[in-house]
CSV table of C-alpha atoms in Angstrom, one decimal:
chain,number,residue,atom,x,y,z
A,1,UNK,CA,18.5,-9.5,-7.4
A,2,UNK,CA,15.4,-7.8,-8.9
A,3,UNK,CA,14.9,-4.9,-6.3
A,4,UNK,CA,10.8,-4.1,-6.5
A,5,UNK,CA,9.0,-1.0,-4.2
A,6,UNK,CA,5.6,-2.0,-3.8
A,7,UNK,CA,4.4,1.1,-1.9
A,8,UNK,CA,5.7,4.1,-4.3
A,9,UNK,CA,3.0,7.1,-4.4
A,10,UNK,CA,2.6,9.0,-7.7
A,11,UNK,CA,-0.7,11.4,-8.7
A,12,UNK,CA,-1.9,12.8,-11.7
A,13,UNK,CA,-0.8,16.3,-11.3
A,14,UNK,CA,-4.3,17.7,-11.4
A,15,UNK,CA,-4.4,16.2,-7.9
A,16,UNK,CA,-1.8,17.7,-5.7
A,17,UNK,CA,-0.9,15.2,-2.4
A,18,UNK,CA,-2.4,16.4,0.7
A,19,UNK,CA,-1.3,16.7,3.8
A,20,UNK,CA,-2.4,14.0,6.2
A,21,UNK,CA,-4.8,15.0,8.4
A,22,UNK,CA,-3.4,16.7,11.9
A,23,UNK,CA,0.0,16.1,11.1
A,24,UNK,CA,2.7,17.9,12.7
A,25,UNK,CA,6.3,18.8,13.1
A,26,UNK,CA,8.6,17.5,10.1
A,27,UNK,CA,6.4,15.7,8.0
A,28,UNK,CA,4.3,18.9,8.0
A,29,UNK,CA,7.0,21.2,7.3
A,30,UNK,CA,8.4,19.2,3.9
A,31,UNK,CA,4.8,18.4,3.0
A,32,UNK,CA,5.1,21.3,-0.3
A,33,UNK,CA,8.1,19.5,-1.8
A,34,UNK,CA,6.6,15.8,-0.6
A,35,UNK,CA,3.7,17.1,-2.7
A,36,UNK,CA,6.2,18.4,-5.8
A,37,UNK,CA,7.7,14.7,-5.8
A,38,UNK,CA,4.5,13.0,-5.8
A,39,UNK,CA,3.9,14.8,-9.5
A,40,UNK,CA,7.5,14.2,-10.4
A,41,UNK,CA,7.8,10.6,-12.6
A,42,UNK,CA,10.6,11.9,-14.2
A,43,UNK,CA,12.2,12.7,-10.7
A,44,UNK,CA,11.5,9.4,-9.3
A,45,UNK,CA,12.4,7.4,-12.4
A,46,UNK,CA,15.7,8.9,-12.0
A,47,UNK,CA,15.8,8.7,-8.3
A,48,UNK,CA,15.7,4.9,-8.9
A,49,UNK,CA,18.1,4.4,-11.7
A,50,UNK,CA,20.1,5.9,-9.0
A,51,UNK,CA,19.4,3.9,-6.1
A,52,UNK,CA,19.2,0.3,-8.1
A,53,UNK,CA,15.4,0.0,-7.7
A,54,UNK,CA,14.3,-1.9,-10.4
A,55,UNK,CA,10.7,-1.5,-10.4
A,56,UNK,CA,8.3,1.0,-8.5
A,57,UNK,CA,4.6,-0.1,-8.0
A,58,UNK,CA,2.8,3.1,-8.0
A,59,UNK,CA,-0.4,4.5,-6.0
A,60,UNK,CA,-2.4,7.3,-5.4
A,61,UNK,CA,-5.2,6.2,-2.2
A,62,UNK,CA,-8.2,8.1,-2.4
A,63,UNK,CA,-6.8,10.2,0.9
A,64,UNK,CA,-3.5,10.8,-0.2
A,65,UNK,CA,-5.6,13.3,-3.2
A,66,UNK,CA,-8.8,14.2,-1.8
A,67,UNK,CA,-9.0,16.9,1.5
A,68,UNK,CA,-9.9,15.5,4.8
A,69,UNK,CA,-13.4,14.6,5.3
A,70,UNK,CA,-14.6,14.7,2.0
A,71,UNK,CA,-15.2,11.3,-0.4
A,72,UNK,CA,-13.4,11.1,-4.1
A,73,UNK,CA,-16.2,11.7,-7.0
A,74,UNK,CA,-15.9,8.9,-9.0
A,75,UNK,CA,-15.0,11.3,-12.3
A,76,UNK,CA,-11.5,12.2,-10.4
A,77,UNK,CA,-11.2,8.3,-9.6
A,78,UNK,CA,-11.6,7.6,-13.5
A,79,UNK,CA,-9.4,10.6,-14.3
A,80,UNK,CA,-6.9,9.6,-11.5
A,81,UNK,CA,-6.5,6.0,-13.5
A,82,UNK,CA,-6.7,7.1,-16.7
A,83,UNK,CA,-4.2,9.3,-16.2
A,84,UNK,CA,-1.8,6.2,-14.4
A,85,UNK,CA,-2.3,3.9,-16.8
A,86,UNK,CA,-0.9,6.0,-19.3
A,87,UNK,CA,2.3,6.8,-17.1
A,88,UNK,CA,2.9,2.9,-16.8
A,89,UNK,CA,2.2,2.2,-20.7
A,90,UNK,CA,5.1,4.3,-21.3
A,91,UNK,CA,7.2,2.5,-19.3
A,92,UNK,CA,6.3,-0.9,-19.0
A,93,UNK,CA,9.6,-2.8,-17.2
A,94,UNK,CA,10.2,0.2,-14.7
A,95,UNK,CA,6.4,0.6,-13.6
A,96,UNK,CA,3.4,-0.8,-12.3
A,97,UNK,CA,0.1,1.0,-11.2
A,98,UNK,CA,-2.3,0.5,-8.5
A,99,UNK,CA,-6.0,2.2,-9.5
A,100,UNK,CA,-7.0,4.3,-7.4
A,101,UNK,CA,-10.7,3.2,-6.2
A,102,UNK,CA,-13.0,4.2,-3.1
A,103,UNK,CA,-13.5,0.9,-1.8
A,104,UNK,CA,-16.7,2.1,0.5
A,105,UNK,CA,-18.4,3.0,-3.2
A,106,UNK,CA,-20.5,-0.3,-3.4
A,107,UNK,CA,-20.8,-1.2,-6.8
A,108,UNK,CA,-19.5,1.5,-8.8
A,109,UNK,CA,-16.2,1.3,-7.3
A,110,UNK,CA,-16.3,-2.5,-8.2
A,111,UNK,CA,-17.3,-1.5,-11.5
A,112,UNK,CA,-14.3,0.7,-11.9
A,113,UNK,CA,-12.0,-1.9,-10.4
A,114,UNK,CA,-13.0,-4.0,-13.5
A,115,UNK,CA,-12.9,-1.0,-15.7
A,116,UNK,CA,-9.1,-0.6,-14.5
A,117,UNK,CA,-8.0,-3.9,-14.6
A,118,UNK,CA,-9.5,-5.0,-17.7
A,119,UNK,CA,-9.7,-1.9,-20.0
A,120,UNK,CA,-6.7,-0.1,-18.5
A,121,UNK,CA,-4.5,-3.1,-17.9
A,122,UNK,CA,-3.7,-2.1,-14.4
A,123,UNK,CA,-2.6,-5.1,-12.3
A,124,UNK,CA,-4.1,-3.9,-8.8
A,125,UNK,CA,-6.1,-1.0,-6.7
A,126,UNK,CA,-5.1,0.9,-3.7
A,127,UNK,CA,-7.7,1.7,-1.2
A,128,UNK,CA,-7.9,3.7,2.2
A,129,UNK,CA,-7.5,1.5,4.8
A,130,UNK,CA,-11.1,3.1,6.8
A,131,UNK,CA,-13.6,5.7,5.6
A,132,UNK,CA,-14.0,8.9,7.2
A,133,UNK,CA,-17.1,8.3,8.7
A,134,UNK,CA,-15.1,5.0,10.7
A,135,UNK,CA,-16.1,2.6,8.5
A,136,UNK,CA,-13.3,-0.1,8.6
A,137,UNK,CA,-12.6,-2.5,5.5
A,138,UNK,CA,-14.2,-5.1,6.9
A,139,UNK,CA,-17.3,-3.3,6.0
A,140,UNK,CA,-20.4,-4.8,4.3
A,141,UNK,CA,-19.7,-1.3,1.9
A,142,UNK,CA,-16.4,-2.7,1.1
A,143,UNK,CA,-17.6,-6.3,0.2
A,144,UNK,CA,-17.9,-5.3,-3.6
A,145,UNK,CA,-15.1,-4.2,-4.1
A,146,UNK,CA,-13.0,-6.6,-2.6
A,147,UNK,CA,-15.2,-9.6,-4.2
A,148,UNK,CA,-14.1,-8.0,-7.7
A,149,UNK,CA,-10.3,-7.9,-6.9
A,150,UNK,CA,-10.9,-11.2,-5.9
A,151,UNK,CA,-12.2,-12.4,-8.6
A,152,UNK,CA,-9.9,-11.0,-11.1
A,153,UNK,CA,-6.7,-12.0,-9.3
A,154,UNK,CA,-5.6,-8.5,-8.5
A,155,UNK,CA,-4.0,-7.5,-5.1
A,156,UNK,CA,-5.9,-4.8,-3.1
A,157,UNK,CA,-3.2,-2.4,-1.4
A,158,UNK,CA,-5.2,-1.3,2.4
A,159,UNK,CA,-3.3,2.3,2.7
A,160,UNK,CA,-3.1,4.3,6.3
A,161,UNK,CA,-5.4,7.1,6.3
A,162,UNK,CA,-5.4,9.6,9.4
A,163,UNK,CA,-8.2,9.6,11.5
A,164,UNK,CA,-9.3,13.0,13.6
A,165,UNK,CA,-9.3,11.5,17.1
A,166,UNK,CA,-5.7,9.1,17.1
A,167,UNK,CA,-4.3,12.0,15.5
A,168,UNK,CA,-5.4,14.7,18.1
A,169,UNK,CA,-4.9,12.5,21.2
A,170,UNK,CA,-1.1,11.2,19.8
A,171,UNK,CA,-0.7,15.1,18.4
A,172,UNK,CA,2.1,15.1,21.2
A,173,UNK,CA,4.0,12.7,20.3
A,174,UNK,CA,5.1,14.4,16.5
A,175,UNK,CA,5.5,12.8,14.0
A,176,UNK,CA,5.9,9.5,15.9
A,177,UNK,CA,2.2,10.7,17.0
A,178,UNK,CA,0.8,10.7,13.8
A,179,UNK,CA,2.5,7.1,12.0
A,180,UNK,CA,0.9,5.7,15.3
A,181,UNK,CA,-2.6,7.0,14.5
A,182,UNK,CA,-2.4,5.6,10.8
A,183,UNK,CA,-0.8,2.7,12.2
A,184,UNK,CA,-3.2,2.0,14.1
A,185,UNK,CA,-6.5,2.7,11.9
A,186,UNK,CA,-4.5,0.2,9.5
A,187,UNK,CA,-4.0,-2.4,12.2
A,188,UNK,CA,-7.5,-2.2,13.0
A,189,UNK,CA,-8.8,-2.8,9.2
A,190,UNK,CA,-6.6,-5.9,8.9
A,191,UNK,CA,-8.6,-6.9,12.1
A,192,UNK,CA,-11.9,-5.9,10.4
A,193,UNK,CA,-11.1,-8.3,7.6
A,194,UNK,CA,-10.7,-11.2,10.1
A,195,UNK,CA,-13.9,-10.7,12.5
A,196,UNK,CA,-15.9,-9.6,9.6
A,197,UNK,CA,-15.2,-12.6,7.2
A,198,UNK,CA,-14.0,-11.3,4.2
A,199,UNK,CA,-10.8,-13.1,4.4
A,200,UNK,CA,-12.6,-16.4,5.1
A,201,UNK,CA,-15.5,-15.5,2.3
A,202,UNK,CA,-13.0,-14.7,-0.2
A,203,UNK,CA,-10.5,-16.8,-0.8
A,204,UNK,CA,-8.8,-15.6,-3.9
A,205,UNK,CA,-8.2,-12.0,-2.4
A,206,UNK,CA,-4.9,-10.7,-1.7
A,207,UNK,CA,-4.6,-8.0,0.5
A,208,UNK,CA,-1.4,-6.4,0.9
A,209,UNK,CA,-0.6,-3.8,4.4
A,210,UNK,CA,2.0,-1.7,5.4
A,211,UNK,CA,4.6,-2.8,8.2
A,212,UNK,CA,2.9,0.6,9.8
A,213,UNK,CA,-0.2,-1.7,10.9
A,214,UNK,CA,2.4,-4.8,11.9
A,215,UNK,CA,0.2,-4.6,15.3
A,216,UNK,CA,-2.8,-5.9,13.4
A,217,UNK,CA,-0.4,-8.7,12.9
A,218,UNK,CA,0.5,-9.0,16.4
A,219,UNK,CA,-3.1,-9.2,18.2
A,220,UNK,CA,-4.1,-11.6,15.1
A,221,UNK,CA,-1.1,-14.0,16.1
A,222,UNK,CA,-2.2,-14.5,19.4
A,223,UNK,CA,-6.3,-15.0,18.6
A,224,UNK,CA,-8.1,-18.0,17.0
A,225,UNK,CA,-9.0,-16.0,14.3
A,226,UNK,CA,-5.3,-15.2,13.1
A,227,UNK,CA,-4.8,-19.0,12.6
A,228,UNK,CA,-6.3,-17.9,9.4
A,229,UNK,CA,-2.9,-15.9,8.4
A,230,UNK,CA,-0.7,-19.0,8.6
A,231,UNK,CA,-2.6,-22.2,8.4
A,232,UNK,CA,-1.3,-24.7,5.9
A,233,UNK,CA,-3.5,-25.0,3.3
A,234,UNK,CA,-6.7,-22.5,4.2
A,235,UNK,CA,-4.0,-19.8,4.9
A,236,UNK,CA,-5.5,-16.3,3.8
A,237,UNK,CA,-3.6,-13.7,1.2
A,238,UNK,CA,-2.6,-11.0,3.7
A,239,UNK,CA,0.9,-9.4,2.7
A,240,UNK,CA,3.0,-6.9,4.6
A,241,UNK,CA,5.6,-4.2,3.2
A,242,UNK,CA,8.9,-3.8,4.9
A,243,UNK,CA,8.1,-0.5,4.9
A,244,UNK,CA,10.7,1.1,7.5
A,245,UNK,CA,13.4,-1.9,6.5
A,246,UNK,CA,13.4,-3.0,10.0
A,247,UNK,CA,15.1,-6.9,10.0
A,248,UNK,CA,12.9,-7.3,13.2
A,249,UNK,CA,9.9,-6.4,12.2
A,250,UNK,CA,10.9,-8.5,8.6
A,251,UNK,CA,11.7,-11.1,10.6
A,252,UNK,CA,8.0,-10.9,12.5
A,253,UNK,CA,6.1,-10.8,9.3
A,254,UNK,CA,8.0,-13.8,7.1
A,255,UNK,CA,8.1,-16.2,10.6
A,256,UNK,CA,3.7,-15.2,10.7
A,257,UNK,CA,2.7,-14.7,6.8
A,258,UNK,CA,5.5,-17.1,5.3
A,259,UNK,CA,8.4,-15.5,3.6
A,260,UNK,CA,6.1,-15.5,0.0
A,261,UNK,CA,3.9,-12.7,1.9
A,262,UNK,CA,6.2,-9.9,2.2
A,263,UNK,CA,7.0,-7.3,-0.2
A,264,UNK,CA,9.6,-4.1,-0.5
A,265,UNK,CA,7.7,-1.2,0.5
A,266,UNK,CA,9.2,2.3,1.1
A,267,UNK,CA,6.2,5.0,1.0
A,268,UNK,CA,8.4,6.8,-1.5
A,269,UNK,CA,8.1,9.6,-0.9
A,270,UNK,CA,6.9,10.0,2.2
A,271,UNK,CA,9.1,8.4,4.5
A,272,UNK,CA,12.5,10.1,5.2
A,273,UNK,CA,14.6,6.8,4.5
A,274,UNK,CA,14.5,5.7,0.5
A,275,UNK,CA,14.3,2.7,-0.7
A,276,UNK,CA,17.7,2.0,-2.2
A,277,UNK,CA,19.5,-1.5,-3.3
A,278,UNK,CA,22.5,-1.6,-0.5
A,279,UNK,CA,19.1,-0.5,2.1
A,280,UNK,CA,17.1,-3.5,0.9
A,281,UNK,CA,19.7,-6.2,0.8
A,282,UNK,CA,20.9,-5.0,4.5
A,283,UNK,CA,17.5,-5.5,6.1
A,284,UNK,CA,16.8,-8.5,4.2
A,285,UNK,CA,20.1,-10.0,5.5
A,286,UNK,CA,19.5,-8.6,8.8
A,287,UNK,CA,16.4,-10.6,8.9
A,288,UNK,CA,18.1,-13.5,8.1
A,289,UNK,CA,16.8,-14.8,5.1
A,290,UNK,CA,18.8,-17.0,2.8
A,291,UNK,CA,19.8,-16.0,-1.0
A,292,UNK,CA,16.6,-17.2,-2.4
A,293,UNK,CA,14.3,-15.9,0.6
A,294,UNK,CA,15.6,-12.6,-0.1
A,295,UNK,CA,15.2,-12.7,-3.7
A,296,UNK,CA,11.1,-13.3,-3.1
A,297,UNK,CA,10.7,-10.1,-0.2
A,298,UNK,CA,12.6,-8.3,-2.2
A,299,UNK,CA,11.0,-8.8,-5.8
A,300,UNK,CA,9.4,-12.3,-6.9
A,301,UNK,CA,6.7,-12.1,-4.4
A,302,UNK,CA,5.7,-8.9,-5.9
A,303,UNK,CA,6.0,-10.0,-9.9
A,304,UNK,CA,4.0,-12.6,-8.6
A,305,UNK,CA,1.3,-10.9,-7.1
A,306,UNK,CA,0.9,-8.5,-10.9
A,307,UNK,CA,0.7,-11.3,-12.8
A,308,UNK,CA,4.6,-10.8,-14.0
A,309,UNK,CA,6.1,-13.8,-12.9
């Protein structure tokens, strides 16, 4: 079974991984070598030949490389996917790359989605999930470039960013505190997407979310709006990541999305638990999906959505 990590972080090393804003406790502590690993393709091409994953999709969002509060100038976004579209050209059947585009940049950030996808050959973008100024991706600034992933096929990765109030009022709660925050803000942008249209405008866009922002997924479910995420034949492109390999929460998101809307997702390497082989097949069983089930969460759906299969 073809074992493919949607939600693997790599950065040029001109652009050292930041710290997520307000974060505390453990995270915070091993931030400097999370940072070090980022950089490391040689590390994490090994890690995986180790741990059976086949292919790593990887991503740098615009937060993850850019200080808190401040926008990405669109010269480190081209030098940010120039640089990743090398790493993947040298190895083609182990990688993937998502470019790295400020989705709140109007046209010039659709214009360097095309640039990416059609000059570069990069087979999807990673966004932040919510601008600093609390802008969600629902957005009217966000329209363009959505409308051009949508238009050239390419999946559109909405990434957790940390915003300053969630994280100070759930600063007590550690590290729990601060995936709730991002959860959250994430949960919220899926919502924005639903109120504001953009699913229903844009039918050819596939938007892919972390499990973090499953509660998006939850308050949809029980609206008129999220009938939108599961109707036969108008249903919308919204994905989820297993990212946490919970069989519950896998179980939530193929029952609501359909099983062909779920992906492997780690946050490699972020998250304390890596995605290995034995890991994924355990929570895909646990979830109780059949042989061919699992073979689609746990690769095809991904080929699929990077034009690979």
């Amino acid at each position: 079974m073809l074992i493919a990590d949607f939600h693997t972080h790599h950065a040029c090393p001109d652009y050292p991984a930041v710290l997520p804003h307000n974060a505390t406790g453990v995270l915070a502590a091993r931030w400097a070598d999370t940072a070090r690993r980022v950089a490391d393709l040689d590390g994490l091409l090994a890690e995986s030949g180790r741990h059976g994953v086949d292919l790593r999709v990887l991503s740098a969002p615009p937060a993850m490389v850019t200080p808190h509060g401040e926008r990405t100038r669109p010269d480190d976004l081209r030098r940010l996917n120039d640089h990743l579209a090398a790493v993947v050209a040298a190895s083609p059947d182990r990688l993937a790359g998502l470019a790295t585009i400020d989705a709140f940049g109007g046209d010039a950030a659709a214009g360097e989605v095309v640039r990416a996808v059609r000059e570069l050959g990069l087979p999807g973008v990673v966004v932040d999930c919510a601008a600093a100024d609390g802008r969600l991706l629902g957005d009217p600034a966000a329209r363009p470039t959505l409308s051009a992933a949508a238009e050239l096929g390419v999946p559109v990765f909405a990434h957790p960013v940390s915003r300053s109030t969630l994280t100070a009022e759930f600063a007590g709660l550690g590290r729990l505190g601060t995936s709730l925050a991002r959860g959250t803000i994430n949960a919220a942008a899926l919502l924005s997407l639903l109120t504001g249209g953009a699913l229903a405008a844009l039918p050819g866009l596939h938007v892919v979310f972390p499990m973090l922002g499953v509660a998006g997924l939850a308050l949809a479910a029980a609206t008129d709006e999220g009938a939108l995420l599961s109707a036969p034949g108008r249903r919308a492109h919204v994905y989820a990541d297993t990212m946490g390999f919970a069989p519950s929460a896998i179980r939530f998101a193929t029952d609501l999305l359909g099983v062909d809307h779920v992906v492997v997702g780690g946050d490699w390497p972020v998250a304390e638990r890596e995605t290995t082989r034995e890991r994924v097949e355990a929570a895909l069983r646990g979830a109780g999906l059949d042989p061919d089930q699992r073979a689609l969460v746990a690769g095809g759906n991904t080929l699929r959505l990077l034009g690979r299969g």
